[in-house]
XYZ file of C-alpha atoms in Angstrom:
319
model
C 26.591 0.021 -3.914
C 26.370 3.824 -3.957
C 28.440 5.634 -1.348
C 27.199 8.991 -0.131
C 29.759 11.743 0.404
C 28.434 13.440 3.516
C 31.150 16.101 3.228
C 29.253 17.615 0.290
C 26.663 19.984 1.682
C 23.994 21.495 -0.530
C 21.174 23.812 0.468
C 18.403 22.986 -1.956
C 16.747 26.378 -1.683
C 20.041 27.941 -2.845
C 20.230 25.377 -5.634
C 16.627 25.937 -6.715
C 17.109 29.705 -6.627
C 20.123 29.451 -8.926
C 18.337 27.034 -11.268
C 15.316 29.331 -11.532
C 17.557 32.271 -12.393
C 19.320 30.170 -15.025
C 15.999 29.071 -16.496
C 14.905 32.701 -16.545
C 17.966 33.581 -18.621
C 17.082 30.884 -21.138
C 13.335 31.492 -21.327
C 11.830 34.975 -21.153
C 8.414 33.493 -20.372
C 9.597 32.311 -16.944
C 8.389 34.566 -14.135
C 8.581 34.450 -10.350
C 5.880 35.315 -7.833
C 6.740 35.508 -4.137
C 4.887 36.140 -0.896
C 7.326 38.391 0.978
C 9.986 35.668 1.289
C 12.442 36.748 -1.405
C 15.434 35.988 0.815
C 14.071 32.809 2.346
C 13.247 31.406 -1.092
C 16.508 32.702 -2.618
C 14.828 34.818 -5.286
C 16.919 37.985 -4.959
C 19.218 36.997 -7.817
C 16.258 36.450 -10.155
C 14.749 39.760 -9.039
C 18.009 41.618 -9.674
C 18.348 40.228 -13.200
C 14.690 40.245 -14.209
C 12.804 42.820 -12.110
C 10.049 43.042 -14.723
C 9.358 39.305 -14.339
C 9.547 39.087 -10.545
C 6.546 39.976 -8.402
C 6.354 40.193 -4.607
C 2.714 40.269 -3.538
C 3.450 40.516 0.186
C 2.198 38.166 2.866
C -0.746 37.031 0.776
C -0.229 33.467 -0.383
C -3.726 33.045 -1.800
C -3.254 36.106 -3.987
C 0.221 34.903 -4.960
C -1.199 31.663 -6.351
C -4.096 33.399 -8.108
C -1.681 35.967 -9.555
C 0.506 33.128 -10.843
C -2.532 31.508 -12.458
C -3.271 34.780 -14.232
C 0.285 34.977 -15.534
C -0.049 31.427 -16.854
C -3.205 32.383 -18.749
C -1.185 35.169 -20.394
C 1.430 32.707 -21.638
C 4.013 32.960 -18.875
C 5.444 30.049 -16.887
C 5.244 31.356 -13.331
C 7.127 29.889 -10.379
C 5.244 30.682 -7.162
C 7.602 30.501 -4.177
C 6.867 30.342 -0.464
C 7.093 27.919 2.440
C 5.482 24.532 1.848
C 2.942 24.825 4.700
C 1.745 28.169 3.380
C 1.372 27.193 -0.274
C -0.336 23.880 0.519
C -2.644 24.967 3.335
C -3.108 28.733 3.452
C -3.436 28.909 -0.328
C -5.139 25.551 -0.830
C -8.388 26.895 -2.263
C -6.521 29.074 -4.754
C -4.342 26.128 -5.743
C -7.387 23.983 -6.406
C -9.728 26.530 -7.999
C -7.396 28.890 -9.865
C -4.494 26.607 -10.791
C -5.537 22.957 -10.836
C -9.128 23.377 -12.053
C -7.858 25.395 -15.023
C -4.836 23.111 -15.486
C -2.769 26.301 -15.402
C 0.919 26.002 -16.252
C 2.181 27.034 -12.794
C 5.138 25.734 -10.760
C 4.221 25.728 -7.069
C 7.473 25.779 -5.097
C 7.391 24.763 -1.430
C 10.517 25.086 0.680
C 10.616 24.171 4.405
C 9.180 20.748 3.486
C 8.637 18.216 6.239
C 10.157 19.084 9.611
C 13.270 20.602 8.037
C 12.259 23.904 9.637
C 13.304 22.373 12.948
C 13.002 24.787 15.852
C 10.666 27.034 13.863
C 8.042 24.546 15.038
C 4.759 23.177 13.755
C 3.633 26.432 12.115
C 6.613 26.207 9.760
C 6.628 22.442 9.265
C 4.881 20.897 6.309
C 3.906 17.326 7.020
C 0.517 17.422 5.292
C 1.396 18.962 1.926
C 1.885 15.767 -0.100
C -1.485 14.462 1.046
C -3.128 17.748 0.088
C -1.461 18.203 -3.277
C -1.802 14.594 -4.449
C -5.544 14.760 -3.771
C -6.011 17.673 -6.185
C -6.468 16.667 -9.863
C -3.951 17.715 -12.534
C -1.056 18.441 -10.146
C 2.214 16.559 -10.569
C 3.934 16.223 -7.177
C 7.725 15.988 -6.970
C 10.146 15.877 -4.043
C 13.771 16.629 -4.862
C 16.730 15.138 -3.025
C 19.886 16.631 -4.526
C 21.132 19.362 -6.914
C 21.305 17.259 -10.084
C 17.802 15.939 -9.545
C 16.513 19.444 -8.875
C 18.108 20.851 -12.012
C 16.866 18.164 -14.370
C 13.337 17.807 -13.024
C 12.721 21.548 -12.875
C 13.908 21.939 -16.449
C 11.920 18.921 -17.646
C 8.771 20.363 -16.128
C 8.981 23.227 -18.630
C 8.381 20.722 -21.420
C 5.038 19.747 -19.919
C 1.875 21.766 -19.549
C -0.031 21.914 -16.285
C 0.657 22.530 -12.609
C 3.575 21.067 -10.681
C 4.276 21.068 -6.961
C 7.929 20.810 -5.913
C 8.785 20.279 -2.239
C 12.228 20.488 -0.664
C 13.708 21.099 2.759
C 16.151 23.656 4.112
C 18.813 21.516 5.799
C 22.105 20.712 4.020
C 21.955 17.541 1.919
C 24.724 15.536 0.223
C 25.142 15.108 -3.510
C 23.792 11.735 -4.652
C 23.769 11.821 -8.438
C 26.497 12.579 -10.956
C 25.858 15.632 -13.096
C 25.310 13.538 -16.229
C 22.672 11.298 -14.589
C 19.455 11.208 -16.616
C 16.097 11.611 -14.891
C 12.565 11.354 -16.156
C 9.486 12.781 -14.484
C 7.308 9.857 -13.401
C 10.137 7.314 -13.447
C 11.694 6.326 -10.128
C 15.440 5.856 -9.764
C 16.757 2.468 -8.595
C 19.952 3.314 -6.725
C 21.160 0.266 -4.819
C 19.957 -3.016 -6.293
C 18.826 -5.895 -4.100
C 16.470 -8.833 -3.714
C 16.201 -9.108 0.079
C 14.175 -5.959 0.660
C 13.522 -2.470 -0.678
C 13.472 1.073 0.632
C 11.084 3.369 -1.235
C 11.998 6.914 -0.285
C 11.981 10.534 -1.424
C 13.727 13.764 -0.596
C 15.796 13.883 2.569
C 15.269 10.175 3.272
C 17.086 9.091 0.090
C 20.666 9.414 1.421
C 19.612 7.853 4.724
C 18.174 4.847 2.880
C 21.370 4.448 0.865
C 23.429 4.490 4.062
C 21.103 1.956 5.703
C 21.261 -0.321 2.648
C 25.063 -0.159 2.607
C 25.302 -0.926 6.325
C 23.045 -3.957 6.019
C 25.096 -5.314 3.125
C 28.362 -4.808 5.013
C 27.037 -6.446 8.188
C 24.921 -9.277 6.797
C 25.607 -9.685 3.086
C 21.920 -9.022 2.400
C 21.187 -6.738 -0.543
C 18.550 -4.044 -0.062
C 17.180 -2.111 -3.007
C 16.872 1.675 -2.735
C 14.269 3.434 -4.876
C 14.153 7.224 -5.078
C 10.483 7.919 -5.804
C 10.989 11.585 -6.647
C 7.684 11.770 -8.527
C 5.066 10.961 -5.923
C 2.182 11.709 -8.289
C 1.899 10.071 -10.737
C 3.697 7.306 -8.876
C 5.882 4.839 -10.763
C 3.786 1.697 -10.364
C 6.387 -0.481 -12.080
C 8.977 0.554 -9.495
C 6.617 -0.345 -6.659
C 5.982 -3.755 -8.202
C 9.732 -4.259 -8.641
C 10.221 -3.517 -4.955
C 7.420 -5.943 -4.094
C 9.390 -8.783 -5.684
C 11.767 -8.594 -2.712
C 8.911 -9.378 -0.311
C 9.925 -6.598 2.107
C 9.243 -2.884 1.650
C 10.052 0.002 3.977
C 8.740 3.417 2.924
C 10.213 6.502 4.557
C 9.302 10.146 4.122
C 9.556 13.487 5.888
C 5.771 13.749 6.033
C 2.870 12.553 8.140
C 2.418 8.789 7.928
C -1.047 9.463 6.487
C -1.493 10.743 2.946
C 2.091 10.770 1.725
C 4.425 8.522 -0.231
C 3.748 5.503 1.974
C 0.024 5.801 1.380
C 0.584 6.010 -2.379
C 2.804 2.916 -2.342
C 0.347 0.983 -0.174
C -2.471 1.818 -2.584
C -0.492 0.397 -5.516
C 0.306 -2.769 -3.568
C -3.358 -3.235 -2.657
C -4.639 -2.548 -6.166
C -2.135 -4.970 -7.688
C -2.920 -7.645 -5.085
C 0.712 -7.855 -3.949
C 1.313 -9.422 -0.544
C 4.515 -8.133 1.072
C 5.875 -7.224 4.481
C 5.366 -3.453 4.610
C 6.351 -0.632 6.952
C 5.598 3.056 6.527
C 7.891 5.375 8.477
C 7.333 9.102 8.771
C 6.124 11.791 11.125
C 3.720 10.242 13.662
C 0.121 11.395 13.573
C 0.437 13.799 16.479
C 1.838 17.243 17.215
C 5.345 17.021 18.631
C 7.691 19.420 20.385
C 10.018 21.466 18.203
C 13.624 20.361 17.803
C 16.382 20.491 15.221
C 15.568 18.470 12.097
C 18.292 15.771 12.401
C 17.122 15.030 15.941
C 13.550 14.660 14.706
C 14.598 12.406 11.825
C 16.253 10.124 14.370
C 13.345 10.359 16.804
C 10.836 9.411 14.107
C 12.993 6.583 12.770
C 13.843 7.703 9.269
C 17.522 8.483 9.610
C 20.045 5.806 8.570
C 20.013 4.113 11.973
C 16.229 3.960 12.123
C 15.845 2.671 8.578
C 18.493 0.020 9.136
C 16.682 -1.188 12.252
C 13.306 -1.225 10.491
C 14.588 -3.276 7.577
C 16.611 -5.635 9.773
C 13.568 -6.430 11.904
C 11.688 -7.258 8.731
C 14.250 -9.384 6.896
C 15.207 -11.267 10.059
C 11.725 -12.787 9.939
C 12.603 -14.322 6.552
C 15.234 -16.617 8.018
């Protein structure tokens, strides 16, 4: 059983900013392109150290992505930073035509993922981005949940050629993994083990799923697996099939219930002919009033309390 230390608070955009600067120190081919959000995306440190490799194109996300594609064609490894709704929707055509079609070696970095933007409202939420990015060929889609995961997966991406999309929120998150934990792009992490049910989660829902799993074990003695599916595309099919062996799967994501992680998992289950009890929890398919992110997580049912209730209602049917 993994215990989450909620006293540890990490802002992933700070973490990612520091990692990018560190990578830039190690590799002079790493460049940053930004769309007038240097502070929001925590790129000021990189800009101060490497002004000749940091480009602010202004509020022009399409041009930012196309500019990054051009840098990639010249041998650079550009990181294009902006808010997730802007890079996935406003710049979608540039992502598809200039980056993905050419299989350009670009890192598309989307902060403000999900409803983490809270009271900024629907214009600054990104609950469609996974559906958009997974539908575009050649793009690897990753959602990070803690600092160690962010550090390793960002660095590993440099060893592969082609476009990546990284999404992450802006609210504080706890540390989950020890610094020496080993990750692999495309391989899910099995955190809590169990044979009574499984949570398949990513990003902000990972610590909530761990808490829900621990609560269920303490209250009932039932063991619920927790799978961190950080790589949403290509999805780890073996991990999905492992979860299916429990007979009960709850997927949870900070994304619309259509087109995201839950849809990817359901597709694997259907293609493999696996019959399980299945629930997909995420942002409902409607526009909702703005509120702080933790309130919305609770309202939509993918905080620890909501995930515990969803799994309990499912495994109680097994008795």
